[in-house]
Coordinates of C-alpha atoms and ligand atoms in Angstrom, one line a residue:
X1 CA -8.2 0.1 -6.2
X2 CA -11.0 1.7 -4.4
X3 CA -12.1 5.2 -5.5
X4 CA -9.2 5.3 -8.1
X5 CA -11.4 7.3 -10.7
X6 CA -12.9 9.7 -8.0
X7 CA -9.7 10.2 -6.4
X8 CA -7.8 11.7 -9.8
X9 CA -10.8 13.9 -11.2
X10 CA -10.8 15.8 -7.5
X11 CA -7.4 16.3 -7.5
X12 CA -7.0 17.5 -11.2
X13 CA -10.0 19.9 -10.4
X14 CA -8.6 21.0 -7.1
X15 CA -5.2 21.0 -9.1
X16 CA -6.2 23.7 -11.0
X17 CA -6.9 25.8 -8.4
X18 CA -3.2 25.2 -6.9
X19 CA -1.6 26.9 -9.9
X20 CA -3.2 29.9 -9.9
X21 CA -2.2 33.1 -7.9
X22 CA -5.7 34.1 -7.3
X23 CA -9.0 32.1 -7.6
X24 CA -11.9 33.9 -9.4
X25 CA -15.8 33.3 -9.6
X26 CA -14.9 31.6 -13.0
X27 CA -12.6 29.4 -11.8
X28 CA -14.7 28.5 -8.5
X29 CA -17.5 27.7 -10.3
X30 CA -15.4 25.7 -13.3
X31 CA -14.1 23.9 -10.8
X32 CA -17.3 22.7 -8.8
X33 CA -18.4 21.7 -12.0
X34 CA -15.6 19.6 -12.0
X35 CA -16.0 17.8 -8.7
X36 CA -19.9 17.9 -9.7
X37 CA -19.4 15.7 -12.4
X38 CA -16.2 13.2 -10.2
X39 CA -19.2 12.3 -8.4
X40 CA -21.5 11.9 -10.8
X41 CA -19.2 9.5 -12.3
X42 CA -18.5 8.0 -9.3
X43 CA -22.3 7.0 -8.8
X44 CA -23.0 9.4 -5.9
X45 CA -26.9 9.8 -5.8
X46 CA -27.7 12.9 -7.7
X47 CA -29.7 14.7 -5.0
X48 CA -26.4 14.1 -2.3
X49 CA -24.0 15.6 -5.3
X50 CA -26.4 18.5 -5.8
X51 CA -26.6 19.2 -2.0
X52 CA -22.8 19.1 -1.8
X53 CA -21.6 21.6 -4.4
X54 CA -24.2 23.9 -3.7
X55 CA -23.2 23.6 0.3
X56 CA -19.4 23.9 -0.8
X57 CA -20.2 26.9 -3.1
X58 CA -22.1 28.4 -0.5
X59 CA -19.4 28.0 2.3
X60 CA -16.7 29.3 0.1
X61 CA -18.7 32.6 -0.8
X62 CA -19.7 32.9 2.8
X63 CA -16.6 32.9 3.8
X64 CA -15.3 34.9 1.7
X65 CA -12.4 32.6 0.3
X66 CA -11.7 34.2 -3.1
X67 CA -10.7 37.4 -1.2
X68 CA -8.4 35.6 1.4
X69 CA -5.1 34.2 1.5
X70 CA -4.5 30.5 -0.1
X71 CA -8.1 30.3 -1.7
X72 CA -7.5 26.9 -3.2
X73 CA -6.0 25.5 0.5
X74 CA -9.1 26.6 1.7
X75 CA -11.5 24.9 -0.5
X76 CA -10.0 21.8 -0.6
X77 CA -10.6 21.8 3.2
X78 CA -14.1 22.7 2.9
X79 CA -14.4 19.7 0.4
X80 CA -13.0 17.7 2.6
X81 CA -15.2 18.9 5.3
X82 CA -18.4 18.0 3.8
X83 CA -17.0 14.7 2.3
X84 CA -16.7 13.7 5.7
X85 CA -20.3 15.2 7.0
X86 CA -21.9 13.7 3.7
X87 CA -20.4 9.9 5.4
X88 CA -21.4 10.8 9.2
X89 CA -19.1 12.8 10.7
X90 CA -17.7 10.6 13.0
X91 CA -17.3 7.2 13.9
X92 CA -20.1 5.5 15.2
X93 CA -20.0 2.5 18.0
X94 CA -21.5 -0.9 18.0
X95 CA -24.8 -0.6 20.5
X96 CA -24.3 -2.9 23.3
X97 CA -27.2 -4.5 25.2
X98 CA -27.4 -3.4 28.9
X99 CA -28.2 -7.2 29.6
X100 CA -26.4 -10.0 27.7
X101 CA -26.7 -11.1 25.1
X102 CA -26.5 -8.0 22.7
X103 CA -28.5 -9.2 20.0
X104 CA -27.1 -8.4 16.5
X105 CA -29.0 -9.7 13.4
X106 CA -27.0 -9.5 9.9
X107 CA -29.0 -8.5 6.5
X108 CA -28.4 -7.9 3.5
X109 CA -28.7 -9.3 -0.2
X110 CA -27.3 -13.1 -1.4
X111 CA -23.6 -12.3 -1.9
X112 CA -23.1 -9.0 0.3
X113 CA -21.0 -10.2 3.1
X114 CA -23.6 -11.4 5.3
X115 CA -22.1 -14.6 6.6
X116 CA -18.1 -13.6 6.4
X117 CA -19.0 -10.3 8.4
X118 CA -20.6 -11.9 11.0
X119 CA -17.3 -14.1 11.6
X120 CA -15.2 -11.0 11.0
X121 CA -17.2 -9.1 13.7
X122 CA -17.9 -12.4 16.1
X123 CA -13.9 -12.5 15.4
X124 CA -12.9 -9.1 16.7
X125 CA -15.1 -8.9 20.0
X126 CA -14.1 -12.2 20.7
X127 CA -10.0 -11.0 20.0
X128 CA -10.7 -7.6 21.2
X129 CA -13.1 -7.8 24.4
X130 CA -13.2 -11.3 24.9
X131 CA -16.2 -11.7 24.3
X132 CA -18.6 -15.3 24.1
X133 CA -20.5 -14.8 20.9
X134 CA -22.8 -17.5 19.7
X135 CA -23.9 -17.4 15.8
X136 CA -27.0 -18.7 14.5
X137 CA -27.7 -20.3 11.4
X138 CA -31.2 -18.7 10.0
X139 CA -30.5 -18.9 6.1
X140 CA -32.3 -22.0 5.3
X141 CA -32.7 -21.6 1.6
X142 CA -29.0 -22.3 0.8
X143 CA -27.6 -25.2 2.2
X144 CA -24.1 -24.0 1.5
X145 CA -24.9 -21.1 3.8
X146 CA -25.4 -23.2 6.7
X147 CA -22.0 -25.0 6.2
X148 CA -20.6 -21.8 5.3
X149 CA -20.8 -20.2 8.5
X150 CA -20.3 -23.3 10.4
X151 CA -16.9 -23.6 8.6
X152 CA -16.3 -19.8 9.7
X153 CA -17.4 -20.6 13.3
X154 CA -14.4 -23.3 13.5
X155 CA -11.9 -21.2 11.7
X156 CA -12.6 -18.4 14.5
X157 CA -13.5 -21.0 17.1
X158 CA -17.1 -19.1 17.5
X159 CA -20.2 -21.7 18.0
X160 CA -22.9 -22.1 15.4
X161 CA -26.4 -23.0 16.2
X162 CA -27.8 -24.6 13.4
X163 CA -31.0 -26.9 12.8
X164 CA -30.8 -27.6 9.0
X165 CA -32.7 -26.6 6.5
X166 CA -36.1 -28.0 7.4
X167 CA -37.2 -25.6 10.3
X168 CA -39.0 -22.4 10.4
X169 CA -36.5 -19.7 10.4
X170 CA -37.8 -18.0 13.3
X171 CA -38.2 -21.3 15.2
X172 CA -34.4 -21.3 14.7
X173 CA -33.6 -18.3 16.4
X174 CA -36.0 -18.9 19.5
X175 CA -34.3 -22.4 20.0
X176 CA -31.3 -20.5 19.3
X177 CA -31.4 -17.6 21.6
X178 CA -32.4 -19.8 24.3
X179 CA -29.2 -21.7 24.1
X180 CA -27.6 -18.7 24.1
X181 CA -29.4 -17.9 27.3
X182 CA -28.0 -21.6 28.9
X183 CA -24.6 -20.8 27.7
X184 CA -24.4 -17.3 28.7
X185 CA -23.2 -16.3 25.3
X186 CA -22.5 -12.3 25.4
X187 CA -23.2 -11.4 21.7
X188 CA -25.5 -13.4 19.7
X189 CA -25.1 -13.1 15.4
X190 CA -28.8 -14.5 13.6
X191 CA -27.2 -14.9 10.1
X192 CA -30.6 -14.6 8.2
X193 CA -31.2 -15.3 4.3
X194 CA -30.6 -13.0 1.2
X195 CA -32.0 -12.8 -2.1
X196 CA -30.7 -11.7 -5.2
X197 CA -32.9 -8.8 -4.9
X198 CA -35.5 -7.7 -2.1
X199 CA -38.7 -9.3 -2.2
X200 CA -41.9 -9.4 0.4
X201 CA -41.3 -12.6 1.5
X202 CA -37.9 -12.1 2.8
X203 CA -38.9 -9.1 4.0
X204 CA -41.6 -10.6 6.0
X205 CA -39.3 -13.5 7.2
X206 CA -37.2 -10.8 8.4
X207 CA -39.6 -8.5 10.3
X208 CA -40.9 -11.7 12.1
X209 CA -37.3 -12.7 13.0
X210 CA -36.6 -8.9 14.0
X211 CA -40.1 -9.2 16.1
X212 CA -38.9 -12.6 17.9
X213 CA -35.8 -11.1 18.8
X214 CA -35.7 -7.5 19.3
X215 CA -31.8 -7.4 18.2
X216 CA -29.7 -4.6 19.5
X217 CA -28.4 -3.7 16.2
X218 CA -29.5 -4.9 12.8
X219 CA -26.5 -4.2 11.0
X220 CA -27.2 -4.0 6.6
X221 CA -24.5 -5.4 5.0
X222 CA -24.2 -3.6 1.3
X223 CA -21.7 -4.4 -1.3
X224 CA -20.2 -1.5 -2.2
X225 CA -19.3 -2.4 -5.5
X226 CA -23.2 -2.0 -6.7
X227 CA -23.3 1.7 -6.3
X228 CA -26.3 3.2 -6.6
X229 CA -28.0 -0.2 -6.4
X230 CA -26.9 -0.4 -2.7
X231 CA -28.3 3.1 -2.0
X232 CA -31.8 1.2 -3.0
X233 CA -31.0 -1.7 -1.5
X234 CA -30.4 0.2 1.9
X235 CA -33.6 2.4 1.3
X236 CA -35.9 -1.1 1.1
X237 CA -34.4 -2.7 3.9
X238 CA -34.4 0.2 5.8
X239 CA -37.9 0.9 5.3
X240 CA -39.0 -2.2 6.2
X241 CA -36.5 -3.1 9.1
X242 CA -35.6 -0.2 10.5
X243 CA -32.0 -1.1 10.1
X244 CA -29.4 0.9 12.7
X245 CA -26.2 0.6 11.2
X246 CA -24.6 -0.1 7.5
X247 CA -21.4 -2.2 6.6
X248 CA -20.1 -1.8 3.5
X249 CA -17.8 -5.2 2.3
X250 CA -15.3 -5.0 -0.9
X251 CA -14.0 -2.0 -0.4
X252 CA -11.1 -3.4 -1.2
X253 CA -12.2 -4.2 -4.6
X254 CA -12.2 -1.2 -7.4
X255 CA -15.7 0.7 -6.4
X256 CA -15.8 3.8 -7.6
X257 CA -17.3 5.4 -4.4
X258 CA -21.2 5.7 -4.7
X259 CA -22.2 3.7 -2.1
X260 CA -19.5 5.2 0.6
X261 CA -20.7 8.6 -0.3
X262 CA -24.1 8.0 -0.6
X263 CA -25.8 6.0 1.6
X264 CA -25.8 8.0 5.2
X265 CA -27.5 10.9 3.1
X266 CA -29.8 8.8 1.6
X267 CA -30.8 6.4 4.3
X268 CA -29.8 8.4 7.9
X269 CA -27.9 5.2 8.9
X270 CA -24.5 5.1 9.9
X271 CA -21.8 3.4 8.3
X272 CA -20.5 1.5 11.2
X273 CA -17.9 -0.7 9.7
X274 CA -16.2 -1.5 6.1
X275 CA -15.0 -4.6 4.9
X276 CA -11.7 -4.5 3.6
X277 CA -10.8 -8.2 2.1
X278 CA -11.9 -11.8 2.5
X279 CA -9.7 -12.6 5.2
X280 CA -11.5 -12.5 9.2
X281 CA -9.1 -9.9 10.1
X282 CA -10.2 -7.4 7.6
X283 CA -13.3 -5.4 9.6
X284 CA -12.8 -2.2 10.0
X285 CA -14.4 0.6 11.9
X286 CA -15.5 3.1 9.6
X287 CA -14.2 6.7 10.2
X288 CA -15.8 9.3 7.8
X289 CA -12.9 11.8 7.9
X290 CA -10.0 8.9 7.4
X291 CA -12.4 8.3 4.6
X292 CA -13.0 11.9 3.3
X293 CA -9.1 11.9 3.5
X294 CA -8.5 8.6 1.7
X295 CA -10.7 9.5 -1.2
X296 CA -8.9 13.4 -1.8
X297 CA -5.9 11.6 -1.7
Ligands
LIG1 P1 -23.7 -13.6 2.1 O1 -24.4 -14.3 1.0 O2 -24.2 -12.2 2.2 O3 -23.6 -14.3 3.4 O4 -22.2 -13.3 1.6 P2 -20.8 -14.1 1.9 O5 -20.4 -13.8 3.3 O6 -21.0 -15.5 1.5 O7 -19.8 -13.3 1.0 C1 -19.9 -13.5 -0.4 C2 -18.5 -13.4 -1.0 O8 -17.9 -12.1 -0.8 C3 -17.5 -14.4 -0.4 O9 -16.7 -14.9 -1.4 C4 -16.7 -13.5 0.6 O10 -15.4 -14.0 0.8 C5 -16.7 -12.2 -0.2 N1 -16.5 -11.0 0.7 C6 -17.2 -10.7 1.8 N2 -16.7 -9.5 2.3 C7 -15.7 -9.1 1.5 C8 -14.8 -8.0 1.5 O11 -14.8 -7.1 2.3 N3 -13.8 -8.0 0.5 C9 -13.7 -9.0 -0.4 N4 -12.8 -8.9 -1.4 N5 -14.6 -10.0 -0.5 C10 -15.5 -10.1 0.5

């Protein structure tokens, strides 16, 4: 299960707390120690964790909480707090264009979701709002990937636009925006290619895809199960793509938590969505305090 590991070290240091009458300096500072080190283990990028106790600390010295009634109630609500500000906050929407089609490009590294999250979100606005969404196929270094999404497209009943393997990326999306255009099509998904790690040329096949298009949203799609390896992963695609949102997929799998915690700190992007299984119903929007909540426990 998700967060399993972070979950019990922050409740046995908070636990602690609990059992005593009153809470002193001692025990304050043993226990951020403890929660210091939950994250640690947990993968949370060392700068975010540092930030975080000494923000907690503060806020519990500030405000006097070792003096008032129910110290421990008290902290675990300010660590609960600035879980959820470390993750966002709040919710954060999908960016719709004022003209159709909204434009929404999926990127991310071989493996992270790419392809099944673009049917998963196609899916929802198309269950949800009704909406006409057209996906293209722009991963022409895999094959598979093509017929991968054009076997989600018919399982959702979503059109692909697809020109095999032998055109220019880029060429693909003009053709395929423009049938978009013909057809209407409200949302438009450009499925682009990953790599097992980030390199130039991707990067550059990107930008110029990004340039063609001007998409309302490039959404990163992150594994969370890589940890701190998504936080770098976010910080290179960011940098070179500007990226305006993050999904995180497998959260349904056993990550310990680094990637959730980490990456709106790190990168300034929202989380807008987390994948929750392999199945297309399982998107969901991201809410940092559900979150926050999930992981105390
Ligand atoms: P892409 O290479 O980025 O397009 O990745 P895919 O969409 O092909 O996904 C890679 C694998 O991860 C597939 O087997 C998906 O079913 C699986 N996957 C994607 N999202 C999730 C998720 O949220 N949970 C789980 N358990 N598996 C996922």
């Amino acid at each position: 299960m998700a967060f399993e590991g972070l979950t019990e070290r922050l409740q046995n240091a908070m636990k602690k707390l609990r059992g005593k009458g009153k809470v002193s300096e001692a025990d304050l500072r043993d226990t951020m120690r403890e929660i210091r080190l939950a994250l640690l283990e947990a993968d949370v990028n060392f700068a975010v964790v540092k930030d975080f106790v000494k923000t907690v600390r503060d806020r519990a010295v500030g405000a006097k909480v070792l003096e008032g009634l129910n110290p421990a109630q008290q902290i675990v609500k300010i660590v609960d707090e600035e879980l959820t500000k470390m993750m966002g906050e709040t919710a954060v929407p999908l960016n719709k264009s004022p003209k159709i089609p909204t434009i929404i490009m999926m990127v991310g590294l071989q493996g992270a979701g790419k392809t099944t999250t673009a049917g998963k979100l196609a899916n929802q606005l198309k269950t949800e709002q009704n909406a006409r969404p057209l996906m293209i196929a722009a991963d022409v270094y895999r094959p598979a990937a093509i017929d991968q999404l054009v076997t989600v497209g018919k399982q959702i009943d979503v059109p692909v636009f697809e020109m095999g393997t032998d055109v220019d990326p880029v060429e693909i999306v003009r053709q395929g925006l423009a049938q978009a255009e013909t057809n209407h099509n409200d949302y438009v998904f450009i499925d682009t290619a990953g790599r097992l790690q980030i390199d130039e040329q991707l990067m550059d096949e990107l930008a110029n895809i990004k340039a063609l298009a001007n998409p309302t949203e490039i959404l990163l799609v992150v594994d969370a199960m890589t940890g701190q390896n998504a936080v770098a992963t976010a910080e290179g695609f960011d940098n070179k793509l500007d990226v305006t949102g993050v999904i995180l997929t497998k959260l349904d799998g056993d990550t310990r938590g680094g990637a959730a915690l980490s990456i709106r700190s790190v990168t300034g992007k929202p989380i807008k969505f987390v994948g929750e299984g392999e199945k297309m119903s399982d998107l969901d929007v991201f809410h940092p305090d559900r979150m926050a909540s999930r992981i105390l426990g």
